[in-house]
PDB file of C-alpha atoms and ligand atoms in Angstrom:
ATOM      1  CA  MET A   1      -0.081   0.113  -0.303  1.00 48.00           C
ATOM      2  CA  SER A   2       1.182   3.567  -0.667  1.00 74.00           C
ATOM      3  CA  GLU A   3       3.461   4.892   2.605  1.00 78.00           C
ATOM      4  CA  SER A   4       1.692   8.248   2.232  1.00 87.00           C
ATOM      5  CA  HIS A   5      -1.797   6.892   2.416  1.00 88.00           C
ATOM      6  CA  LYS A   6      -0.728   4.577   5.196  1.00 84.00           C
ATOM      7  CA  ALA A   7       0.460   7.772   7.116  1.00 90.00           C
ATOM      8  CA  GLN A   8      -2.563   9.733   6.366  1.00 90.00           C
ATOM      9  CA  VAL A   9      -4.708   6.865   7.881  1.00 89.00           C
ATOM     10  CA  GLN A  10      -2.605   6.676  10.948  1.00 91.00           C
ATOM     11  CA  ALA A  11      -2.639  10.788  11.418  1.00 88.00           C
ATOM     12  CA  GLN A  12      -6.449  10.822  10.937  1.00 87.00           C
ATOM     13  CA  PHE A  13      -7.080   7.805  13.283  1.00 88.00           C
ATOM     14  CA  GLY A  14      -4.222   8.384  15.755  1.00 86.00           C
ATOM     15  CA  ALA A  15      -5.802  11.676  16.398  1.00 88.00           C
ATOM     16  CA  SER A  16      -9.283  10.631  17.082  1.00 89.00           C
ATOM     17  CA  ALA A  17      -8.754   7.162  18.383  1.00 90.00           C
ATOM     18  CA  HIS A  18     -10.501   7.881  21.823  1.00 90.00           C
ATOM     19  CA  ASP A  19     -13.329   9.212  19.986  1.00 88.00           C
ATOM     20  CA  TYR A  20     -13.758   5.825  18.093  1.00 89.00           C
ATOM     21  CA  VAL A  21     -13.934   4.009  21.591  1.00 91.00           C
ATOM     22  CA  THR A  22     -16.688   6.257  22.732  1.00 92.00           C
ATOM     23  CA  SER A  23     -18.466   6.538  19.385  1.00 93.00           C
ATOM     24  CA  PRO A  24     -22.112   5.289  19.693  1.00 92.00           C
ATOM     25  CA  GLY A  25     -22.271   4.269  16.098  1.00 92.00           C
ATOM     26  CA  HIS A  26     -19.325   1.909  16.662  1.00 93.00           C
ATOM     27  CA  ALA A  27     -20.242   0.429  19.927  1.00 94.00           C
ATOM     28  CA  GLY A  28     -23.205  -0.979  19.063  1.00 96.00           C
ATOM     29  CA  GLY A  29     -26.475  -1.013  16.496  1.00 96.00           C
ATOM     30  CA  ALA A  30     -28.245  -3.835  14.424  1.00 97.00           C
ATOM     31  CA  ASP A  31     -25.181  -3.864  12.265  1.00 98.00           C
ATOM     32  CA  LEU A  32     -22.820  -5.118  15.126  1.00 98.00           C
ATOM     33  CA  GLU A  33     -25.893  -7.407  16.087  1.00 98.00           C
ATOM     34  CA  GLN A  34     -26.032  -9.159  12.625  1.00 98.00           C
ATOM     35  CA  VAL A  35     -22.048  -9.571  12.559  1.00 98.00           C
ATOM     36  CA  VAL A  36     -22.210 -11.126  15.981  1.00 98.00           C
ATOM     37  CA  ALA A  37     -25.122 -13.427  15.025  1.00 98.00           C
ATOM     38  CA  TRP A  38     -23.216 -14.711  12.195  1.00 98.00           C
ATOM     39  CA  GLY A  39     -19.962 -15.150  14.180  1.00 98.00           C
ATOM     40  CA  ARG A  40     -21.990 -17.114  17.079  1.00 98.00           C
ATOM     41  CA  LYS A  41     -23.423 -19.441  14.408  1.00 96.00           C
ATOM     42  CA  ARG A  42     -20.358 -20.145  12.728  1.00 95.00           C
ATOM     43  CA  GLY A  43     -18.194 -20.193  15.976  1.00 94.00           C
ATOM     44  CA  ALA A  44     -14.475 -20.530  15.557  1.00 96.00           C
ATOM     45  CA  PRO A  45     -11.636 -21.142  18.342  1.00 97.00           C
ATOM     46  CA  ARG A  46      -9.793 -18.054  17.019  1.00 97.00           C
ATOM     47  CA  VAL A  47     -11.290 -14.899  15.504  1.00 98.00           C
ATOM     48  CA  LEU A  48      -9.025 -12.348  13.948  1.00 98.00           C
ATOM     49  CA  ASP A  49     -10.412  -8.829  13.785  1.00 98.00           C
ATOM     50  CA  VAL A  50      -8.843  -6.606  10.939  1.00 98.00           C
ATOM     51  CA  ALA A  51      -8.901  -2.963  11.338  1.00 98.00           C
ATOM     52  CA  THR A  52     -10.194  -3.205  14.907  1.00 98.00           C
ATOM     53  CA  GLY A  53     -10.484   0.615  15.536  1.00 97.00           C
ATOM     54  CA  GLY A  54     -11.916   1.212  18.960  1.00 97.00           C
ATOM     55  CA  GLY A  55     -12.394  -2.590  19.554  1.00 97.00           C
ATOM     56  CA  HIS A  56     -15.906  -2.780  19.583  1.00 98.00           C
ATOM     57  CA  THR A  57     -16.064  -5.735  17.269  1.00 98.00           C
ATOM     58  CA  ALA A  58     -13.111  -7.658  18.890  1.00 98.00           C
ATOM     59  CA  LEU A  59     -14.862  -7.160  22.183  1.00 97.00           C
ATOM     60  CA  ALA A  60     -18.167  -8.453  21.038  1.00 97.00           C
ATOM     61  CA  PHE A  61     -16.383 -11.494  19.725  1.00 97.00           C
ATOM     62  CA  SER A  62     -14.590 -12.225  22.757  1.00 96.00           C
ATOM     63  CA  ALA A  63     -17.840 -12.853  24.849  1.00 95.00           C
ATOM     64  CA  PHE A  64     -17.948 -16.227  22.960  1.00 96.00           C
ATOM     65  CA  THR A  65     -14.674 -16.962  21.498  1.00 97.00           C
ATOM     66  CA  PRO A  66     -11.580 -18.582  23.110  1.00 96.00           C
ATOM     67  CA  THR A  67      -9.178 -16.334  21.494  1.00 97.00           C
ATOM     68  CA  VAL A  68      -9.714 -12.981  19.373  1.00 98.00           C
ATOM     69  CA  ILE A  69      -6.805 -11.186  17.792  1.00 98.00           C
ATOM     70  CA  SER A  70      -7.349  -7.540  17.311  1.00 98.00           C
ATOM     71  CA  THR A  71      -4.762  -6.032  14.584  1.00 98.00           C
ATOM     72  CA  ASP A  72      -4.908  -2.321  13.271  1.00 98.00           C
ATOM     73  CA  LEU A  73      -2.521  -0.257  11.298  1.00 97.00           C
ATOM     74  CA  THR A  74      -2.585   2.598  13.643  1.00 97.00           C
ATOM     75  CA  PRO A  75      -0.623   2.284  16.900  1.00 96.00           C
ATOM     76  CA  SER A  76      -2.585   4.653  19.082  1.00 96.00           C
ATOM     77  CA  MET A  77      -5.897   3.275  17.746  1.00 96.00           C
ATOM     78  CA  LEU A  78      -4.724  -0.304  18.854  1.00 97.00           C
ATOM     79  CA  ALA A  79      -3.624   1.097  22.394  1.00 97.00           C
ATOM     80  CA  ALA A  80      -7.064   2.757  22.539  1.00 97.00           C
ATOM     81  CA  ALA A  81      -8.756  -0.434  21.798  1.00 97.00           C
ATOM     82  CA  ARG A  82      -6.431  -2.346  24.338  1.00 96.00           C
ATOM     83  CA  GLY A  83      -7.470   0.059  27.085  1.00 96.00           C
ATOM     84  CA  PHE A  84     -11.136  -0.305  26.313  1.00 96.00           C
ATOM     85  CA  ILE A  85     -11.487  -3.948  25.856  1.00 96.00           C
ATOM     86  CA  GLN A  86      -9.381  -4.404  29.146  1.00 93.00           C
ATOM     87  CA  SER A  87     -11.605  -2.443  31.147  1.00 93.00           C
ATOM     88  CA  LYS A  88     -14.658  -4.491  29.976  1.00 91.00           C
ATOM     89  CA  ALA A  89     -13.683  -7.897  29.413  1.00 68.00           C
ATOM     90  CA  THR A  90     -13.008 -10.047  32.295  1.00 71.00           C
ATOM     91  CA  THR A  91     -11.727 -13.088  30.387  1.00 76.00           C
ATOM     92  CA  GLY A  92      -8.467 -11.776  28.976  1.00 91.00           C
ATOM     93  CA  ASN A  93      -8.502 -13.598  25.800  1.00 96.00           C
ATOM     94  CA  VAL A  94      -8.127 -10.552  23.122  1.00 97.00           C
ATOM     95  CA  ARG A  95      -4.641  -9.763  21.981  1.00 97.00           C
ATOM     96  CA  PHE A  96      -3.593  -6.898  19.893  1.00 97.00           C
ATOM     97  CA  LEU A  97      -0.965  -6.395  17.100  1.00 98.00           C
ATOM     98  CA  ALA A  98      -0.090  -3.726  14.876  1.00 97.00           C
ATOM     99  CA  SER A  99      -0.516  -4.768  11.151  1.00 97.00           C
ATOM    100  CA  ASP A 100      -1.598  -3.861   7.672  1.00 97.00           C
ATOM    101  CA  VAL A 101      -4.466  -5.811   6.390  1.00 98.00           C
ATOM    102  CA  GLU A 102      -2.414  -6.371   3.387  1.00 97.00           C
ATOM    103  CA  ALA A 103       0.526  -8.147   5.066  1.00 97.00           C
ATOM    104  CA  LEU A 104      -1.116 -10.083   7.951  1.00 98.00           C
ATOM    105  CA  PRO A 105       1.676 -11.711  10.290  1.00 98.00           C
ATOM    106  CA  PHE A 106       0.023 -14.855  10.178  1.00 98.00           C
ATOM    107  CA  ARG A 107       0.571 -18.524   8.667  1.00 98.00           C
ATOM    108  CA  ASP A 108      -1.837 -19.567   5.883  1.00 98.00           C
ATOM    109  CA  SER A 109      -5.168 -21.005   7.096  1.00 98.00           C
ATOM    110  CA  THR A 110      -4.873 -19.755  10.558  1.00 97.00           C
ATOM    111  CA  TYR A 111      -8.416 -18.538  11.317  1.00 98.00           C
ATOM    112  CA  GLY A 112     -12.070 -20.025  11.083  1.00 98.00           C
ATOM    113  CA  VAL A 113     -13.448 -16.349  11.148  1.00 98.00           C
ATOM    114  CA  VAL A 114     -12.253 -12.889  10.255  1.00 98.00           C
ATOM    115  CA  THR A 115     -13.938  -9.992  11.018  1.00 98.00           C
ATOM    116  CA  CYS A 116     -13.444  -6.359   9.406  1.00 98.00           C
ATOM    117  CA  ARG A 117     -16.209  -3.937  10.042  1.00 98.00           C
ATOM    118  CA  LEU A 118     -16.279  -0.141   8.920  1.00 98.00           C
ATOM    119  CA  ALA A 119     -12.731  -0.170   7.489  1.00 98.00           C
ATOM    120  CA  ALA A 120     -12.934  -1.470   4.014  1.00 98.00           C
ATOM    121  CA  HIS A 121     -13.053   2.011   2.621  1.00 98.00           C
ATOM    122  CA  HIS A 122      -9.905   3.051   4.038  1.00 97.00           C
ATOM    123  CA  PHE A 123      -8.080   0.246   2.295  1.00 97.00           C
ATOM    124  CA  PRO A 124      -6.383   1.904  -0.875  1.00 94.00           C
ATOM    125  CA  ALA A 125      -6.677  -1.331  -2.882  1.00 95.00           C
ATOM    126  CA  ILE A 126      -9.461  -4.033  -1.930  1.00 98.00           C
ATOM    127  CA  LEU A 127      -8.201  -7.031  -3.864  1.00 98.00           C
ATOM    128  CA  PRO A 128      -4.600  -7.457  -1.884  1.00 98.00           C
ATOM    129  CA  ALA A 129      -6.465  -6.980   1.302  1.00 98.00           C
ATOM    130  CA  LEU A 130      -9.109  -9.508   0.691  1.00 98.00           C
ATOM    131  CA  LYS A 131      -6.518 -12.153  -1.034  1.00 98.00           C
ATOM    132  CA  GLU A 132      -4.352 -11.540   2.606  1.00 98.00           C
ATOM    133  CA  VAL A 133      -7.778 -12.187   4.522  1.00 98.00           C
ATOM    134  CA  ALA A 134      -8.448 -15.331   2.448  1.00 98.00           C
ATOM    135  CA  ARG A 135      -4.853 -16.681   2.926  1.00 98.00           C
ATOM    136  CA  VAL A 136      -4.947 -16.327   6.644  1.00 98.00           C
ATOM    137  CA  LEU A 137      -8.492 -18.010   6.701  1.00 98.00           C
ATOM    138  CA  ARG A 138      -8.795 -21.641   6.750  1.00 98.00           C
ATOM    139  CA  PRO A 139     -10.942 -23.204   3.781  1.00 98.00           C
ATOM    140  CA  GLY A 140     -14.380 -23.010   4.604  1.00 98.00           C
ATOM    141  CA  GLY A 141     -13.618 -20.044   6.987  1.00 98.00           C
ATOM    142  CA  SER A 142     -15.718 -17.124   6.885  1.00 98.00           C
ATOM    143  CA  LEU A 143     -14.869 -13.389   6.263  1.00 98.00           C
ATOM    144  CA  LEU A 144     -17.746 -11.130   8.174  1.00 98.00           C
ATOM    145  CA  VAL A 145     -17.378  -7.778   6.644  1.00 98.00           C
ATOM    146  CA  GLU A 146     -19.399  -4.851   7.055  1.00 98.00           C
ATOM    147  CA  ASP A 147     -18.622  -1.344   5.120  1.00 98.00           C
ATOM    148  CA  ILE A 148     -20.418   1.837   3.980  1.00 98.00           C
ATOM    149  CA  LEU A 149     -22.199   0.819   0.700  1.00 98.00           C
ATOM    150  CA  GLY A 150     -21.164   2.387  -2.468  1.00 97.00           C
ATOM    151  CA  HIS A 151     -24.018   4.099  -4.694  1.00 96.00           C
ATOM    152  CA  GLU A 152     -24.746   2.703  -8.319  1.00 96.00           C
ATOM    153  CA  ASP A 153     -25.793   6.294  -9.156  1.00 97.00           C
ATOM    154  CA  ARG A 154     -22.691   8.164 -10.194  1.00 96.00           C
ATOM    155  CA  GLU A 155     -24.143  11.527  -9.230  1.00 98.00           C
ATOM    156  CA  LEU A 156     -24.840  10.046  -5.539  1.00 97.00           C
ATOM    157  CA  ALA A 157     -21.696   8.321  -5.456  1.00 97.00           C
ATOM    158  CA  ALA A 158     -19.740  11.590  -6.326  1.00 97.00           C
ATOM    159  CA  PHE A 159     -21.970  13.717  -3.882  1.00 98.00           C
ATOM    160  CA  ILE A 160     -21.167  11.244  -0.857  1.00 98.00           C
ATOM    161  CA  LEU A 161     -17.428  10.495  -1.747  1.00 97.00           C
ATOM    162  CA  GLU A 162     -16.977  14.322  -1.780  1.00 98.00           C
ATOM    163  CA  ILE A 163     -18.647  14.561   1.736  1.00 98.00           C
ATOM    164  CA  GLU A 164     -16.509  11.814   3.169  1.00 97.00           C
ATOM    165  CA  LYS A 165     -13.192  12.810   1.799  1.00 97.00           C
ATOM    166  CA  ARG A 166     -13.829  16.647   2.915  1.00 97.00           C
ATOM    167  CA  ARG A 167     -14.376  15.062   6.444  1.00 97.00           C
ATOM    168  CA  ASP A 168     -11.948  12.347   6.430  1.00 95.00           C
ATOM    169  CA  PRO A 169      -9.012  12.527   3.752  1.00 94.00           C
ATOM    170  CA  SER A 170      -8.082   8.884   4.098  1.00 93.00           C
ATOM    171  CA  HIS A 171     -11.476   7.639   2.937  1.00 96.00           C
ATOM    172  CA  VAL A 172     -10.783   6.113  -0.132  1.00 97.00           C
ATOM    173  CA  ARG A 173     -14.046   4.915  -1.528  1.00 95.00           C
ATOM    174  CA  ALA A 174     -17.077   2.707  -0.798  1.00 97.00           C
ATOM    175  CA  LEU A 175     -17.707  -0.275  -3.022  1.00 98.00           C
ATOM    176  CA  THR A 176     -21.035  -1.048  -4.355  1.00 97.00           C
ATOM    177  CA  HIS A 177     -22.811  -4.565  -3.878  1.00 97.00           C
ATOM    178  CA  ARG A 178     -21.771  -5.855  -7.541  1.00 97.00           C
ATOM    179  CA  GLU A 179     -17.869  -4.669  -6.615  1.00 98.00           C
ATOM    180  CA  TRP A 180     -17.912  -6.667  -3.362  1.00 98.00           C
ATOM    181  CA  GLU A 181     -19.215  -9.535  -5.102  1.00 97.00           C
ATOM    182  CA  ALA A 182     -16.581  -9.417  -7.693  1.00 98.00           C
ATOM    183  CA  PHE A 183     -13.698  -8.624  -5.560  1.00 98.00           C
ATOM    184  CA  LEU A 184     -14.571 -11.244  -2.916  1.00 98.00           C
ATOM    185  CA  LYS A 185     -14.778 -13.861  -5.831  1.00 98.00           C
ATOM    186  CA  ALA A 186     -11.513 -12.850  -7.209  1.00 98.00           C
ATOM    187  CA  ALA A 187      -9.952 -13.466  -3.717  1.00 98.00           C
ATOM    188  CA  GLY A 188     -11.023 -17.001  -3.767  1.00 98.00           C
ATOM    189  CA  MET A 189     -14.449 -16.444  -1.387  1.00 98.00           C
ATOM    190  CA  THR A 190     -17.883 -16.867  -2.088  1.00 98.00           C
ATOM    191  CA  VAL A 191     -20.740 -14.875  -0.527  1.00 98.00           C
ATOM    192  CA  ILE A 192     -22.803 -17.169   1.717  1.00 98.00           C
ATOM    193  CA  ASP A 193     -25.189 -14.618   3.379  1.00 98.00           C
ATOM    194  CA  GLU A 194     -25.587 -10.717   3.096  1.00 97.00           C
ATOM    195  CA  SER A 195     -27.716  -7.581   4.140  1.00 97.00           C
ATOM    196  CA  THR A 196     -27.744  -4.049   4.120  1.00 97.00           C
ATOM    197  CA  LEU A 197     -29.193  -1.621   6.482  1.00 97.00           C
ATOM    198  CA  THR A 198     -29.125   2.294   7.361  1.00 96.00           C
ATOM    199  CA  LYS A 199     -27.410   4.046  10.203  1.00 96.00           C
ATOM    200  CA  SER A 200     -28.332   7.373  11.196  1.00 96.00           C
ATOM    201  CA  ARG A 201     -25.342   9.647  11.854  1.00 96.00           C
ATOM    202  CA  PRO A 202     -25.327  12.767  13.813  1.00 96.00           C
ATOM    203  CA  TRP A 203     -23.762  15.490  12.034  1.00 97.00           C
ATOM    204  CA  GLU A 204     -22.202  17.365  14.767  1.00 96.00           C
ATOM    205  CA  GLU A 205     -20.583  13.891  16.236  1.00 95.00           C
ATOM    206  CA  TRP A 206     -19.623  12.763  12.908  1.00 96.00           C
ATOM    207  CA  THR A 207     -17.878  15.996  11.839  1.00 96.00           C
ATOM    208  CA  ALA A 208     -16.519  16.636  15.338  1.00 94.00           C
ATOM    209  CA  ARG A 209     -15.240  12.846  15.489  1.00 93.00           C
ATOM    210  CA  MET A 210     -12.450  13.599  12.739  1.00 90.00           C
ATOM    211  CA  ARG A 211     -11.555  16.813  14.099  1.00 91.00           C
ATOM    212  CA  MET A 212     -12.788  19.048  11.301  1.00 94.00           C
ATOM    213  CA  ALA A 213     -11.630  22.595  11.446  1.00 94.00           C
ATOM    214  CA  PRO A 214     -14.615  25.100  11.756  1.00 95.00           C
ATOM    215  CA  GLU A 215     -14.099  26.838   8.491  1.00 96.00           C
ATOM    216  CA  ALA A 216     -13.546  23.540   6.534  1.00 97.00           C
ATOM    217  CA  LYS A 217     -16.816  22.027   8.550  1.00 97.00           C
ATOM    218  CA  ALA A 218     -18.809  25.253   7.594  1.00 97.00           C
ATOM    219  CA  ASP A 219     -17.644  24.869   3.998  1.00 97.00           C
ATOM    220  CA  LEU A 220     -19.001  21.205   4.032  1.00 98.00           C
ATOM    221  CA  GLU A 221     -22.232  21.976   5.458  1.00 98.00           C
ATOM    222  CA  ARG A 222     -22.869  24.798   2.708  1.00 98.00           C
ATOM    223  CA  PHE A 223     -21.921  22.096   0.203  1.00 98.00           C
ATOM    224  CA  VAL A 224     -24.440  19.728   1.403  1.00 98.00           C
ATOM    225  CA  LEU A 225     -27.054  22.540   1.691  1.00 98.00           C
ATOM    226  CA  ASP A 226     -26.470  23.818  -1.741  1.00 98.00           C
ATOM    227  CA  ALA A 227     -26.348  20.524  -3.374  1.00 98.00           C
ATOM    228  CA  PRO A 228     -29.929  19.304  -5.340  1.00 98.00           C
ATOM    229  CA  ALA A 229     -32.543  18.207  -3.439  1.00 98.00           C
ATOM    230  CA  ARG A 230     -32.503  14.926  -4.871  1.00 98.00           C
ATOM    231  CA  TRP A 231     -28.943  13.928  -3.727  1.00 98.00           C
ATOM    232  CA  ARG A 232     -29.747  15.010   0.159  1.00 98.00           C
ATOM    233  CA  GLU A 233     -32.736  13.021   0.017  1.00 98.00           C
ATOM    234  CA  ALA A 234     -31.061   9.865  -1.137  1.00 97.00           C
ATOM    235  CA  PHE A 235     -29.021  10.211   2.018  1.00 97.00           C
ATOM    236  CA  GLY A 236     -31.820  10.917   4.057  1.00 97.00           C
ATOM    237  CA  PHE A 237     -30.134  14.205   5.255  1.00 98.00           C
ATOM    238  CA  THR A 238     -32.284  16.012   8.088  1.00 98.00           C
ATOM    239  CA  ILE A 239     -32.129  19.678   8.180  1.00 97.00           C
ATOM    240  CA  GLN A 240     -33.348  21.935  11.103  1.00 97.00           C
ATOM    241  CA  ASP A 241     -33.151  25.764  10.838  1.00 97.00           C
ATOM    242  CA  GLY A 242     -30.713  25.815   8.004  1.00 96.00           C
ATOM    243  CA  ARG A 243     -28.560  23.196   9.948  1.00 97.00           C
ATOM    244  CA  ILE A 244     -27.857  19.658   9.207  1.00 98.00           C
ATOM    245  CA  GLN A 245     -28.979  17.453  11.973  1.00 98.00           C
ATOM    246  CA  THR A 246     -28.240  13.876  10.577  1.00 98.00           C
ATOM    247  CA  PHE A 247     -27.960  11.615   7.452  1.00 98.00           C
ATOM    248  CA  SER A 248     -28.036   7.984   6.663  1.00 96.00           C
ATOM    249  CA  ASP A 249     -25.138   5.644   6.302  1.00 94.00           C
ATOM    250  CA  ARG A 250     -25.992   2.743   3.812  1.00 94.00           C
ATOM    251  CA  LEU A 251     -24.190  -0.279   5.167  1.00 98.00           C
ATOM    252  CA  ILE A 252     -23.478  -3.594   3.402  1.00 98.00           C
ATOM    253  CA  LEU A 253     -22.838  -6.823   5.560  1.00 98.00           C
ATOM    254  CA  ILE A 254     -21.598  -9.968   3.996  1.00 98.00           C
ATOM    255  CA  ARG A 255     -20.703 -13.257   5.103  1.00 98.00           C
ATOM    256  CA  ALA A 256     -18.391 -14.764   2.477  1.00 98.00           C
ATOM    257  CA  ASP A 257     -16.684 -18.142   2.845  1.00 98.00           C
ATOM    258  CA  ARG A 258     -13.144 -19.045   1.597  1.00 98.00           C
ATOM    259  CA  ASP A 259     -13.305 -21.735  -1.216  1.00 97.00           C
TER     260      ASP A 259
HETATM  261  C1  SAM B 301     -13.960   3.111  11.835  1.00 88.72           C
HETATM  262  S1  SAM B 301     -12.491   2.167  12.370  1.00 88.72           S
HETATM  263  C2  SAM B 301     -12.852   0.818  12.354  1.00 88.72           C
HETATM  264  C3  SAM B 301     -14.238   0.315  13.573  1.00 88.72           C
HETATM  265  C4  SAM B 301     -14.139  -1.013  14.248  1.00 88.72           C
HETATM  266  N1  SAM B 301     -13.869  -2.140  13.321  1.00 88.72           N
HETATM  267  C5  SAM B 301     -15.289  -1.308  15.058  1.00 88.72           C
HETATM  268  O1  SAM B 301     -15.881  -2.314  14.814  1.00 88.72           O
HETATM  269  O2  SAM B 301     -15.651  -0.483  15.791  1.00 88.72           O
HETATM  270  C6  SAM B 301     -11.210   2.040  10.838  1.00 88.72           C
HETATM  271  C7  SAM B 301     -10.056   1.663  11.222  1.00 88.72           C
HETATM  272  O3  SAM B 301      -9.365   1.236  10.142  1.00 88.72           O
HETATM  273  C8  SAM B 301      -8.019   1.029  10.182  1.00 88.72           C
HETATM  274  N2  SAM B 301      -7.445   1.020   9.174  1.00 88.72           N
HETATM  275  C9  SAM B 301      -7.182   1.585   7.877  1.00 88.72           C
HETATM  276  N3  SAM B 301      -6.527   1.113   7.146  1.00 88.72           N
HETATM  277  C10 SAM B 301      -5.960  -0.163   7.344  1.00 88.72           C
HETATM  278  C11 SAM B 301      -5.145  -0.811   6.973  1.00 88.72           C
HETATM  279  N4  SAM B 301      -4.621  -0.822   5.617  1.00 88.72           N
HETATM  280  N5  SAM B 301      -4.863  -1.890   7.808  1.00 88.72           N
HETATM  281  C12 SAM B 301      -5.104  -1.936   8.847  1.00 88.72           C
HETATM  282  N6  SAM B 301      -5.895  -1.369   9.589  1.00 88.72           N
HETATM  283  C13 SAM B 301      -6.482  -0.069   8.813  1.00 88.72           C
HETATM  284  C14 SAM B 301      -7.718   2.420  10.906  1.00 88.72           C
HETATM  285  O4  SAM B 301      -6.354   2.606  11.573  1.00 88.72           O
HETATM  286  C15 SAM B 301      -9.000   2.553  11.877  1.00 88.72           C
HETATM  287  O5  SAM B 301      -8.820   2.206  13.087  1.00 88.72           O
END
């Protein structure tokens, strides 16, 4: 992966590590429940959580998995996740390792389940990441992945990408449903189950989490308010007294098994 992009991810998330631990949108919700339900059904002695962020997925899996390994590119994020998980979990069955998803420090066929929640849109190239995940999965093992769903409509995709990139320059792009299926297949995995859902994002909290400068935030709000109504409606922007209140993230969740 490009070193400059890696540094950008680490700068963005390093500064906001604590805010990802306390983010209600990451701490729970129907999306995390779905990933956990798949994980419980699947069951595995060792689960690898890639791009662990504040550690919410790893913590949830640690409740029913003998060993969970949390990995993340950003060392300070991993430290925040460690502090959070150790303050919550009583079992001490989560281990932490800094690593890039494109170079996981594990032997082939090590894991029965790999989780990756709300992170793939930061990966500069999805195929090398998915191939690396497939390499560490046992044959028949499951990748449980969740991410922002990319839009098939080019105007809408460009609109939300502009918003995402202004808020977080390390955002690369969200894949469409068809792209997910194609990349998973190319990486040697088969989609077994999938679902989509929307999640409301409170604008103030969402922009504050990435520490947007006040001027950049005001410019972004203006950009959204000046956009065609059709674009705003597609993402469920709610506006009160000329100020953005919330919008909806469309999420895709997939269980894909290694061939
Ligand atoms: C939004 S957080 C993940 C949230 C978390 N999975 C959860 O369930 O709450 C995104 C994380 O992706 C990590 N990340 C981005 N690019 C990465 C890469 N190439 N390899 C590993 N982690 C990466 C970031 O450091 C950040 O901690």
